[in-house]
mmCIF file of C-alpha atoms and ligand atoms in Angstrom:
data_model
loop_
_atom_site.group_PDB
_atom_site.id
_atom_site.type_symbol
_atom_site.label_atom_id
_atom_site.label_comp_id
_atom_site.label_asym_id
_atom_site.label_seq_id
_atom_site.Cartn_x
_atom_site.Cartn_y
_atom_site.Cartn_z
ATOM 1 C CA MET A 1 146.874 154.131 70.156
ATOM 2 C CA LYS A 2 149.112 150.792 70.312
ATOM 3 C CA ASN A 3 151.514 150.681 67.064
ATOM 4 C CA HIS A 4 150.562 147.636 65.184
ATOM 5 C CA SER A 5 152.996 148.011 61.917
ATOM 6 C CA THR A 6 154.941 145.319 62.710
ATOM 7 C CA LYS A 7 151.915 142.891 62.615
ATOM 8 C CA LEU A 8 150.289 144.583 59.824
ATOM 9 C CA THR A 9 152.902 143.759 57.651
ATOM 10 C CA VAL A 10 154.098 140.017 58.592
ATOM 11 C CA LEU A 11 149.659 139.679 57.718
ATOM 12 C CA LYS A 12 150.330 142.020 54.092
ATOM 13 C CA VAL A 13 153.291 138.876 53.268
ATOM 14 C CA LEU A 14 150.821 136.319 54.379
ATOM 15 C CA SER A 15 147.680 137.925 52.334
ATOM 16 C CA ASP A 16 149.270 135.978 49.362
ATOM 17 C CA GLY A 17 147.906 132.706 50.789
ATOM 18 C CA ALA A 18 150.978 131.148 50.422
ATOM 19 C CA PHE A 19 153.100 129.211 53.256
ATOM 20 C CA HIS A 20 156.271 131.804 54.303
ATOM 21 C CA SER A 21 158.812 130.650 56.930
ATOM 22 C CA GLY A 22 159.497 131.919 59.836
ATOM 23 C CA GLU A 23 163.273 133.139 58.752
ATOM 24 C CA ALA A 24 162.029 134.313 55.587
ATOM 25 C CA LEU A 25 159.404 136.591 57.213
ATOM 26 C CA GLY A 26 162.237 137.279 59.645
ATOM 27 C CA THR A 27 164.843 138.388 56.946
ATOM 28 C CA ARG A 28 161.849 140.026 54.449
ATOM 29 C CA ILE A 29 160.813 142.358 57.416
ATOM 30 C CA GLY A 30 164.073 142.815 59.674
ATOM 31 C CA ILE A 31 163.156 140.682 62.989
ATOM 32 C CA SER A 32 164.452 137.973 64.527
ATOM 33 C CA ARG A 33 162.706 134.366 64.204
ATOM 34 C CA ALA A 34 161.522 134.560 67.719
ATOM 35 C CA ALA A 35 160.201 137.880 66.852
ATOM 36 C CA VAL A 36 158.048 136.521 63.841
ATOM 37 C CA SER A 37 156.673 133.834 66.285
ATOM 38 C CA LYS A 38 155.602 136.450 68.816
ATOM 39 C CA HIS A 39 153.876 138.842 66.274
ATOM 40 C CA ILE A 40 152.236 135.442 64.847
ATOM 41 C CA GLN A 41 150.619 135.246 68.326
ATOM 42 C CA GLY A 42 149.596 138.561 68.513
ATOM 43 C CA ILE A 43 148.077 138.418 65.047
ATOM 44 C CA GLN A 44 145.916 135.129 66.583
ATOM 45 C CA GLN A 45 144.884 136.986 69.172
ATOM 46 C CA TRP A 46 143.209 139.618 66.747
ATOM 47 C CA GLY A 47 140.486 136.237 65.597
ATOM 48 C CA LEU A 48 142.629 135.554 62.524
ATOM 49 C CA ASP A 49 143.713 131.778 61.964
ATOM 50 C CA ILE A 50 147.413 131.094 60.870
ATOM 51 C CA TYR A 51 148.694 127.490 60.514
ATOM 52 C CA ARG A 52 151.972 126.554 61.471
ATOM 53 C CA VAL A 53 153.371 123.439 58.979
ATOM 54 C CA GLN A 54 156.558 122.080 60.355
ATOM 55 C CA GLY A 55 159.284 122.527 57.821
ATOM 56 C CA LYS A 56 156.813 125.073 55.457
ATOM 57 C CA GLY A 57 156.144 127.784 57.570
ATOM 58 C CA TYR A 58 153.047 129.956 58.355
ATOM 59 C CA GLN A 59 149.872 130.098 56.076
ATOM 60 C CA LEU A 60 146.412 132.192 56.541
ATOM 61 C CA ALA A 61 143.792 129.915 57.121
ATOM 62 C CA GLN A 62 141.367 131.868 54.772
ATOM 63 C CA PRO A 63 142.586 134.651 51.906
ATOM 64 C CA LEU A 64 142.224 138.282 53.521
ATOM 65 C CA ASN A 65 140.156 140.526 51.787
ATOM 66 C CA MET A 66 141.169 143.689 52.845
ATOM 67 C CA LEU A 67 139.044 147.443 53.727
ATOM 68 C CA ASP A 68 140.519 149.789 51.660
ATOM 69 C CA ALA A 69 140.082 153.771 52.950
ATOM 70 C CA ASP A 70 140.954 155.481 49.069
ATOM 71 C CA TYR A 71 137.911 152.637 47.728
ATOM 72 C CA LEU A 72 136.042 153.415 50.332
ATOM 73 C CA GLN A 73 136.051 157.517 50.321
ATOM 74 C CA ASN A 74 135.670 156.853 46.066
ATOM 75 C CA GLN A 75 132.635 155.853 46.370
ATOM 76 C CA VAL A 76 130.644 157.783 49.196
ATOM 77 C CA SER A 77 130.647 161.486 50.063
ATOM 78 C CA ASN A 78 130.319 160.457 53.914
ATOM 79 C CA PRO A 79 133.700 161.296 55.247
ATOM 80 C CA VAL A 80 135.485 157.915 55.854
ATOM 81 C CA GLU A 81 138.424 156.856 58.337
ATOM 82 C CA LEU A 82 139.455 153.197 58.611
ATOM 83 C CA PHE A 83 141.217 151.721 60.868
ATOM 84 C CA PRO A 84 142.674 148.256 61.205
ATOM 85 C CA VAL A 85 142.753 148.075 64.920
ATOM 86 C CA ILE A 86 140.728 149.745 67.254
ATOM 87 C CA ASP A 87 139.368 149.328 70.175
ATOM 88 C CA SER A 88 135.795 150.374 69.427
ATOM 89 C CA THR A 89 134.680 152.401 66.315
ATOM 90 C CA ASN A 90 131.163 153.508 68.117
ATOM 91 C CA GLN A 91 133.696 154.536 71.370
ATOM 92 C CA TYR A 92 136.629 156.093 68.579
ATOM 93 C CA MET A 93 133.473 158.224 67.326
ATOM 94 C CA LEU A 94 131.761 159.045 70.709
ATOM 95 C CA ASP A 95 135.427 160.526 71.659
ATOM 96 C CA ARG A 96 135.278 162.697 68.813
ATOM 97 C CA ILE A 97 131.811 164.285 67.876
ATOM 98 C CA SER A 98 132.423 167.606 68.112
ATOM 99 C CA THR A 99 135.007 166.950 65.373
ATOM 100 C CA LEU A 100 132.574 164.963 63.624
ATOM 101 C CA SER A 101 130.367 166.039 60.756
ATOM 102 C CA SER A 102 126.614 164.171 60.430
ATOM 103 C CA GLY A 103 126.981 161.158 58.180
ATOM 104 C CA ALA A 104 131.089 160.634 59.194
ATOM 105 C CA VAL A 105 131.718 156.723 59.306
ATOM 106 C CA CYS A 106 134.746 154.882 60.978
ATOM 107 C CA LEU A 107 135.311 151.124 60.014
ATOM 108 C CA ALA A 108 138.377 148.949 61.520
ATOM 109 C CA GLU A 109 139.391 145.603 60.697
ATOM 110 C CA HIS A 110 139.550 144.680 64.251
ATOM 111 C CA GLN A 111 137.856 145.769 67.574
ATOM 112 C CA GLU A 112 139.967 144.882 70.817
ATOM 113 C CA GLN A 113 137.187 146.020 72.569
ATOM 114 C CA GLY A 114 134.322 145.703 70.592
ATOM 115 C CA ARG A 115 130.752 145.943 72.420
ATOM 116 C CA GLY A 116 127.079 145.314 72.045
ATOM 117 C CA ARG A 117 123.894 146.192 74.162
ATOM 118 C CA ARG A 118 124.680 147.090 77.870
ATOM 119 C CA GLY A 119 128.291 146.732 77.576
ATOM 120 C CA ARG A 120 128.806 143.220 76.518
ATOM 121 C CA LYS A 121 131.636 142.248 74.166
ATOM 122 C CA TRP A 122 131.056 141.771 70.559
ATOM 123 C CA VAL A 123 133.707 139.351 69.129
ATOM 124 C CA SER A 124 135.268 141.209 66.428
ATOM 125 C CA SER A 125 137.676 138.957 64.777
ATOM 126 C CA PHE A 126 140.346 140.798 62.303
ATOM 127 C CA GLY A 127 139.670 140.969 58.167
ATOM 128 C CA THR A 128 136.741 138.807 58.246
ATOM 129 C CA ASN A 129 133.981 140.775 59.357
ATOM 130 C CA LEU A 130 132.314 143.965 58.966
ATOM 131 C CA TYR A 131 132.842 146.655 61.993
ATOM 132 C CA LEU A 132 131.139 150.275 60.982
ATOM 133 C CA SER A 133 130.038 153.096 62.765
ATOM 134 C CA MET A 134 128.250 156.403 61.566
ATOM 135 C CA TYR A 135 127.743 159.820 63.420
ATOM 136 C CA TRP A 136 124.153 161.374 62.562
ATOM 137 C CA ARG A 137 122.944 164.573 64.119
ATOM 138 C CA LEU A 138 119.375 163.809 64.369
ATOM 139 C CA GLU A 139 117.786 167.200 64.317
ATOM 140 C CA ALA A 140 114.075 165.692 66.089
ATOM 141 C CA GLY A 141 116.254 165.369 69.265
ATOM 142 C CA VAL A 142 116.380 162.165 71.729
ATOM 143 C CA ALA A 143 112.610 160.952 71.002
ATOM 144 C CA ALA A 144 113.148 160.127 67.867
ATOM 145 C CA ALA A 145 116.645 158.172 68.916
ATOM 146 C CA MET A 146 114.758 154.997 69.909
ATOM 147 C CA GLY A 147 113.589 154.515 65.976
ATOM 148 C CA LEU A 148 117.329 154.405 64.654
ATOM 149 C CA SER A 149 118.209 151.086 65.514
ATOM 150 C CA LEU A 150 115.173 149.998 63.598
ATOM 151 C CA ILE A 151 115.797 152.361 60.812
ATOM 152 C CA VAL A 152 119.107 151.007 59.870
ATOM 153 C CA GLY A 153 118.085 147.650 60.468
ATOM 154 C CA VAL A 154 115.889 147.786 57.769
ATOM 155 C CA ALA A 155 117.952 149.839 55.591
ATOM 156 C CA ILE A 156 120.963 146.736 55.912
ATOM 157 C CA VAL A 157 118.045 144.104 54.780
ATOM 158 C CA GLU A 158 117.245 145.905 51.871
ATOM 159 C CA ALA A 159 120.450 146.819 51.234
ATOM 160 C CA ILE A 160 121.286 143.318 51.504
ATOM 161 C CA GLU A 161 118.005 142.015 48.880
ATOM 162 C CA GLN A 162 119.364 144.590 46.484
ATOM 163 C CA LEU A 163 122.229 142.041 46.172
ATOM 164 C CA GLY A 164 119.922 139.261 45.779
ATOM 165 C CA ILE A 165 120.571 137.835 49.358
ATOM 166 C CA GLU A 166 117.136 136.659 50.254
ATOM 167 C CA GLY A 167 115.999 135.386 54.062
ATOM 168 C CA VAL A 168 117.342 138.039 56.071
ATOM 169 C CA LYS A 169 115.387 138.745 58.884
ATOM 170 C CA LEU A 170 115.080 141.400 62.002
ATOM 171 C CA LYS A 171 115.057 140.744 65.313
ATOM 172 C CA TRP A 172 113.189 143.635 67.464
ATOM 173 C CA PRO A 173 115.100 146.040 68.510
ATOM 174 C CA ASN A 174 118.580 145.760 66.879
ATOM 175 C CA ASP A 175 119.598 142.634 65.355
ATOM 176 C CA VAL A 176 119.651 141.114 61.967
ATOM 177 C CA TYR A 177 118.977 136.953 61.648
ATOM 178 C CA TYR A 178 119.205 134.859 59.286
ATOM 179 C CA GLN A 179 117.364 131.129 60.131
ATOM 180 C CA ASP A 180 116.815 132.301 63.698
ATOM 181 C CA LYS A 181 120.606 132.990 63.914
ATOM 182 C CA LYS A 182 122.211 136.529 64.360
ATOM 183 C CA LEU A 183 123.874 137.717 61.302
ATOM 184 C CA ALA A 184 124.527 141.392 62.532
ATOM 185 C CA GLY A 185 123.906 143.365 65.459
ATOM 186 C CA ILE A 186 123.184 147.249 65.718
ATOM 187 C CA LEU A 187 123.920 149.426 68.527
ATOM 188 C CA VAL A 188 122.871 152.875 69.038
ATOM 189 C CA GLU A 189 125.029 155.324 71.730
ATOM 190 C CA MET A 190 124.075 158.692 72.633
ATOM 191 C CA SER A 191 126.989 161.443 73.545
ATOM 192 C CA GLY A 192 124.807 163.851 73.860
ATOM 193 C CA GLN A 193 122.714 167.015 72.395
ATOM 194 C CA THR A 194 123.703 170.377 70.787
ATOM 195 C CA GLY A 195 120.435 172.379 70.653
ATOM 196 C CA GLY A 196 117.560 170.552 70.303
ATOM 197 C CA ALA A 197 119.079 167.558 68.180
ATOM 198 C CA ALA A 198 120.836 164.511 69.452
ATOM 199 C CA ASN A 199 124.744 163.314 69.041
ATOM 200 C CA LEU A 200 124.386 159.380 67.842
ATOM 201 C CA VAL A 201 126.496 157.221 66.618
ATOM 202 C CA ILE A 202 124.911 154.005 65.159
ATOM 203 C CA GLY A 203 127.311 150.881 64.790
ATOM 204 C CA MET A 204 126.811 147.814 63.258
ATOM 205 C CA GLY A 205 128.673 144.323 63.885
ATOM 206 C CA MET A 206 128.206 142.220 60.689
ATOM 207 C CA ASN A 207 129.797 138.300 60.526
ATOM 208 C CA LEU A 208 131.241 138.068 56.976
ATOM 209 C CA SER A 209 133.238 134.907 56.971
ATOM 210 C CA MET A 210 134.516 134.612 61.060
ATOM 211 C CA ARG A 211 135.366 130.824 61.161
ATOM 212 C CA ASP A 212 133.516 129.258 64.269
ATOM 213 C CA ARG A 213 133.896 130.745 67.725
ATOM 214 C CA ASP A 214 131.177 129.638 69.678
ATOM 215 C CA ASN A 215 133.208 128.921 72.649
ATOM 216 C CA GLU A 216 133.360 133.224 72.714
ATOM 217 C CA ILE A 217 129.394 133.536 71.454
ATOM 218 C CA ASP A 218 126.389 132.719 73.644
ATOM 219 C CA GLN A 219 123.986 132.388 71.079
ATOM 220 C CA PRO A 220 123.364 130.696 67.724
ATOM 221 C CA PHE A 221 125.180 132.929 65.056
ATOM 222 C CA THR A 222 125.741 133.326 61.575
ATOM 223 C CA THR A 223 128.026 134.541 59.291
ATOM 224 C CA LEU A 224 127.278 136.270 55.019
ATOM 225 C CA SER A 225 129.352 133.447 53.859
ATOM 226 C CA GLU A 226 126.930 130.617 55.340
ATOM 227 C CA VAL A 227 123.813 132.535 54.287
ATOM 228 C CA ILE A 228 125.047 133.037 50.612
ATOM 229 C CA GLY A 229 126.650 129.247 50.579
ATOM 230 C CA ASN A 230 130.258 130.874 49.650
ATOM 231 C CA ASP A 231 132.615 133.436 49.927
ATOM 232 C CA HIS A 232 132.028 135.572 46.597
ATOM 233 C CA PHE A 233 131.682 138.976 48.205
ATOM 234 C CA ASP A 234 133.392 141.670 48.047
ATOM 235 C CA ARG A 235 134.363 143.317 51.346
ATOM 236 C CA ASN A 236 134.520 147.054 50.293
ATOM 237 C CA GLN A 237 131.658 146.694 48.061
ATOM 238 C CA LEU A 238 129.161 145.590 51.056
ATOM 239 C CA ALA A 239 130.578 148.742 53.223
ATOM 240 C CA VAL A 240 129.808 150.798 50.591
ATOM 241 C CA ALA A 241 126.269 149.542 50.038
ATOM 242 C CA PHE A 242 125.643 149.896 53.914
ATOM 243 C CA ILE A 243 126.874 153.165 54.239
ATOM 244 C CA GLN A 244 124.819 154.980 51.145
ATOM 245 C CA ALA A 245 122.069 152.652 52.346
ATOM 246 C CA TRP A 246 121.909 154.113 56.340
ATOM 247 C CA ASP A 247 122.635 157.903 54.701
ATOM 248 C CA ARG A 248 119.459 157.510 52.390
ATOM 249 C CA ALA A 249 117.355 156.018 55.666
ATOM 250 C CA LEU A 250 118.255 158.306 58.165
ATOM 251 C CA HIS A 251 117.522 161.548 55.959
ATOM 252 C CA HIS A 252 114.299 159.481 55.305
ATOM 253 C CA TYR A 253 113.684 159.590 58.569
ATOM 254 C CA GLU A 254 114.166 162.886 59.711
ATOM 255 C CA GLN A 255 111.902 164.182 56.910
ATOM 256 C CA VAL A 256 109.218 161.460 57.177
ATOM 257 C CA GLY A 257 109.683 159.901 60.540
ATOM 258 C CA MET A 258 108.732 156.167 61.408
ATOM 259 C CA GLN A 259 105.824 155.459 59.257
ATOM 260 C CA ASP A 260 107.428 154.469 55.791
ATOM 261 C CA PHE A 261 109.443 152.062 57.405
ATOM 262 C CA VAL A 262 106.682 150.086 59.504
ATOM 263 C CA GLU A 263 105.384 147.994 56.599
ATOM 264 C CA ARG A 264 109.333 147.431 55.576
ATOM 265 C CA TRP A 265 109.969 146.392 58.772
ATOM 266 C CA ASN A 266 106.961 143.937 59.709
ATOM 267 C CA ARG A 267 107.977 142.449 56.299
ATOM 268 C CA THR A 268 111.167 141.620 57.257
ATOM 269 C CA ASP A 269 110.460 140.863 60.999
ATOM 270 C CA ASN A 270 111.848 137.477 61.874
ATOM 271 C CA PHE A 271 109.385 136.830 64.953
ATOM 272 C CA ILE A 272 106.254 138.402 63.328
ATOM 273 C CA ASN A 273 103.407 136.167 63.772
ATOM 274 C CA ARG A 274 105.469 133.698 66.398
ATOM 275 C CA PRO A 275 105.285 132.746 70.523
ATOM 276 C CA VAL A 276 107.497 134.996 71.654
ATOM 277 C CA LYS A 277 108.333 135.735 75.201
ATOM 278 C CA LEU A 278 109.534 139.748 76.247
ATOM 279 C CA ILE A 279 112.139 139.607 79.172
ATOM 280 C CA MET A 280 112.351 143.350 81.229
ATOM 281 C CA GLY A 281 114.395 142.330 84.133
ATOM 282 C CA GLN A 282 112.354 140.246 86.298
ATOM 283 C CA LYS A 283 109.130 141.086 84.020
ATOM 284 C CA ILE A 284 108.450 138.550 81.141
ATOM 285 C CA VAL A 285 105.540 139.245 78.839
ATOM 286 C CA THR A 286 104.428 136.168 76.449
ATOM 287 C CA GLY A 287 102.345 136.103 73.433
ATOM 288 C CA ILE A 288 102.550 136.109 69.817
ATOM 289 C CA ALA A 289 104.969 139.132 68.187
ATOM 290 C CA ARG A 290 102.333 141.625 65.966
ATOM 291 C CA GLY A 291 105.629 143.475 64.538
ATOM 292 C CA ILE A 292 106.031 146.985 65.253
ATOM 293 C CA ASP A 293 103.704 150.421 65.912
ATOM 294 C CA ASP A 294 103.742 153.411 64.171
ATOM 295 C CA HIS A 295 106.432 154.347 66.991
ATOM 296 C CA GLY A 296 108.711 151.132 66.481
ATOM 297 C CA GLY A 297 107.076 149.633 69.853
ATOM 298 C CA ILE A 298 107.093 145.758 69.715
ATOM 299 C CA ARG A 299 103.395 144.868 69.344
ATOM 300 C CA ILE A 300 102.073 141.638 71.539
ATOM 301 C CA GLU A 301 98.940 139.665 71.236
ATOM 302 C CA THR A 302 98.809 138.625 74.872
ATOM 303 C CA GLU A 303 95.866 136.826 77.019
ATOM 304 C CA HIS A 304 95.141 140.529 77.502
ATOM 305 C CA GLY A 305 94.950 141.460 74.428
ATOM 306 C CA MET A 306 97.611 143.652 72.638
ATOM 307 C CA GLU A 307 100.178 145.408 74.279
ATOM 308 C CA THR A 308 103.161 147.515 72.976
ATOM 309 C CA TYR A 309 106.332 147.930 74.314
ATOM 310 C CA ILE A 310 109.469 150.148 73.830
ATOM 311 C CA GLY A 311 112.539 150.888 75.471
ATOM 312 C CA GLY A 312 116.259 149.837 76.036
ATOM 313 C CA GLU A 313 116.548 147.273 78.481
ATOM 314 C CA ILE A 314 113.864 144.600 76.548
ATOM 315 C CA SER A 315 115.168 141.809 75.152
ATOM 316 C CA LEU A 316 112.519 139.774 72.521
ATOM 317 C CA ARG A 317 113.074 135.690 73.186
ATOM 318 C CA SER A 318 111.234 132.957 70.990
ATOM 319 C CA ASN A 319 109.364 131.256 73.081
ATOM 320 C CA GLU A 320 108.502 128.245 70.880
HETATM 321 P P1 ATP B 401 119.112 141.274 73.599
HETATM 322 O O1 ATP B 401 118.214 140.724 72.685
HETATM 323 O O2 ATP B 401 118.962 141.507 75.204
HETATM 324 O O3 ATP B 401 119.545 142.549 72.653
HETATM 325 P P2 ATP B 401 121.724 139.807 72.588
HETATM 326 O O4 ATP B 401 121.658 138.904 72.792
HETATM 327 O O5 ATP B 401 121.285 140.075 71.032
HETATM 328 O O6 ATP B 401 120.740 140.663 73.570
HETATM 329 P P3 ATP B 401 123.478 142.288 72.501
HETATM 330 O O7 ATP B 401 123.790 142.768 73.388
HETATM 331 O O8 ATP B 401 122.684 142.540 71.958
HETATM 332 O O9 ATP B 401 122.390 140.774 73.617
HETATM 333 O O10 ATP B 401 124.666 140.975 71.722
HETATM 334 C C1 ATP B 401 125.724 141.418 72.126
HETATM 335 C C2 ATP B 401 125.861 139.499 72.307
HETATM 336 O O11 ATP B 401 125.935 138.987 71.127
HETATM 337 C C3 ATP B 401 126.775 138.977 73.329
HETATM 338 O O12 ATP B 401 125.929 138.722 74.538
HETATM 339 C C4 ATP B 401 127.165 137.598 71.992
HETATM 340 O O13 ATP B 401 126.122 136.390 72.692
HETATM 341 C C5 ATP B 401 126.474 137.684 71.065
HETATM 342 N N1 ATP B 401 127.766 138.269 69.944
HETATM 343 C C6 ATP B 401 129.020 138.801 71.011
HETATM 344 N N2 ATP B 401 129.777 138.455 69.322
HETATM 345 C C7 ATP B 401 129.244 138.002 68.156
HETATM 346 C C8 ATP B 401 129.405 137.958 67.110
HETATM 347 N N3 ATP B 401 130.379 138.198 66.417
HETATM 348 N N4 ATP B 401 127.983 137.757 66.270
HETATM 349 C C9 ATP B 401 126.865 137.392 66.532
HETATM 350 N N5 ATP B 401 126.771 137.475 68.140
HETATM 351 C C10 ATP B 401 127.737 137.971 68.677
HETATM 352 C C1 BTN B 402 124.351 144.237 69.573
HETATM 353 O O1 BTN B 402 123.697 142.777 69.121
HETATM 354 O O2 BTN B 402 124.432 144.288 70.821
HETATM 355 C C2 BTN B 402 125.261 144.830 68.684
HETATM 356 C C3 BTN B 402 126.379 144.915 68.512
HETATM 357 C C4 BTN B 402 126.774 145.898 67.630
HETATM 358 C C5 BTN B 402 128.487 145.611 67.367
HETATM 359 C C6 BTN B 402 129.307 146.597 66.192
HETATM 360 S S1 BTN B 402 130.526 146.479 65.792
HETATM 361 C C7 BTN B 402 130.714 148.250 65.556
HETATM 362 C C8 BTN B 402 130.683 149.086 66.490
HETATM 363 N N1 BTN B 402 131.435 149.465 67.851
HETATM 364 C C9 BTN B 402 131.393 148.422 68.611
HETATM 365 O O3 BTN B 402 131.922 148.352 69.925
HETATM 366 N N2 BTN B 402 129.792 147.812 68.745
HETATM 367 C C10 BTN B 402 129.455 148.038 66.904
#
């Protein structure tokens, strides 16, 4: 992993929200003004907005509420690892499965190669979102793995509701939505099996206060700040709420399977009773979405009757 310590020191100084001249920053850190400027550019490439005002210096465009590894570890029983910068929290865990215990989590402030389904890029700005992965050893095996993005989705929406935030919904099979815009995405990846158990890494990227980056994101998206209309939330508390909710939901899923989650999913399904299309390679199925079935498949009422679809290569889109 690359050494980012100078950039992180620059950020720490800037995190007080005040202006700092290049010269003062350089003196404080023990580097030249030119080096400060180079590191500022590097931080900007992490997706953080930094202003430069002639005669005043550099200032962060918005205050930083950084994740705190000690706080997180004190709040949850799951082993926690936190990185300022990583390629991908999912990849980090996949590479180390044999050293991890089920329920271990990994978080990062920024991902250089955050990814979504089918290898698509997940925009991962520094310090303004959540990137959270959990390793889970699923005793029920591969057949039960398909349900995981649904279980975790339900856990995310319910955890958000418990914070008093209403209106967040789910899009089958792996997205969290608000007013038809993507708030978070879930990515479940498998690293293989030990005995009959499947080794899975479940990752979530949730936008919290990321500034407009629509030149990089080719679909409507939103942030938690937009959902609640302010920035008054604590990223550490949110991370704890999600870790605890996932852990509970995954244990429950191991014990009772999908059945308990069907109704909970359907209650918050963004597209239920709305016209949709399912895209499966060249094939497109249109109809009215009717929620999920007992196996986690999506039910579509088509002109030929009720049809159910399940599998990783299916994309659901509105057809209104
Ligand atoms: P599908 O329904 O096939 O899963 P999707 O559009 O949700 O389609 P994913 O692979 O699940 O696609 O997610 C990756 C997509 O999400 C990217 O192609 C990009 O458009 C979008 N995206 C990337 N970063 C973000 C982000 N931080 N917030 C919201 N959307 C993002
Ligand atoms: C999607 O909508 O396609 C899923 C996006 C999942 C993004 C998260 S961020 C944490 C974890 N690490 C990754 O590289 N991806 C997932």
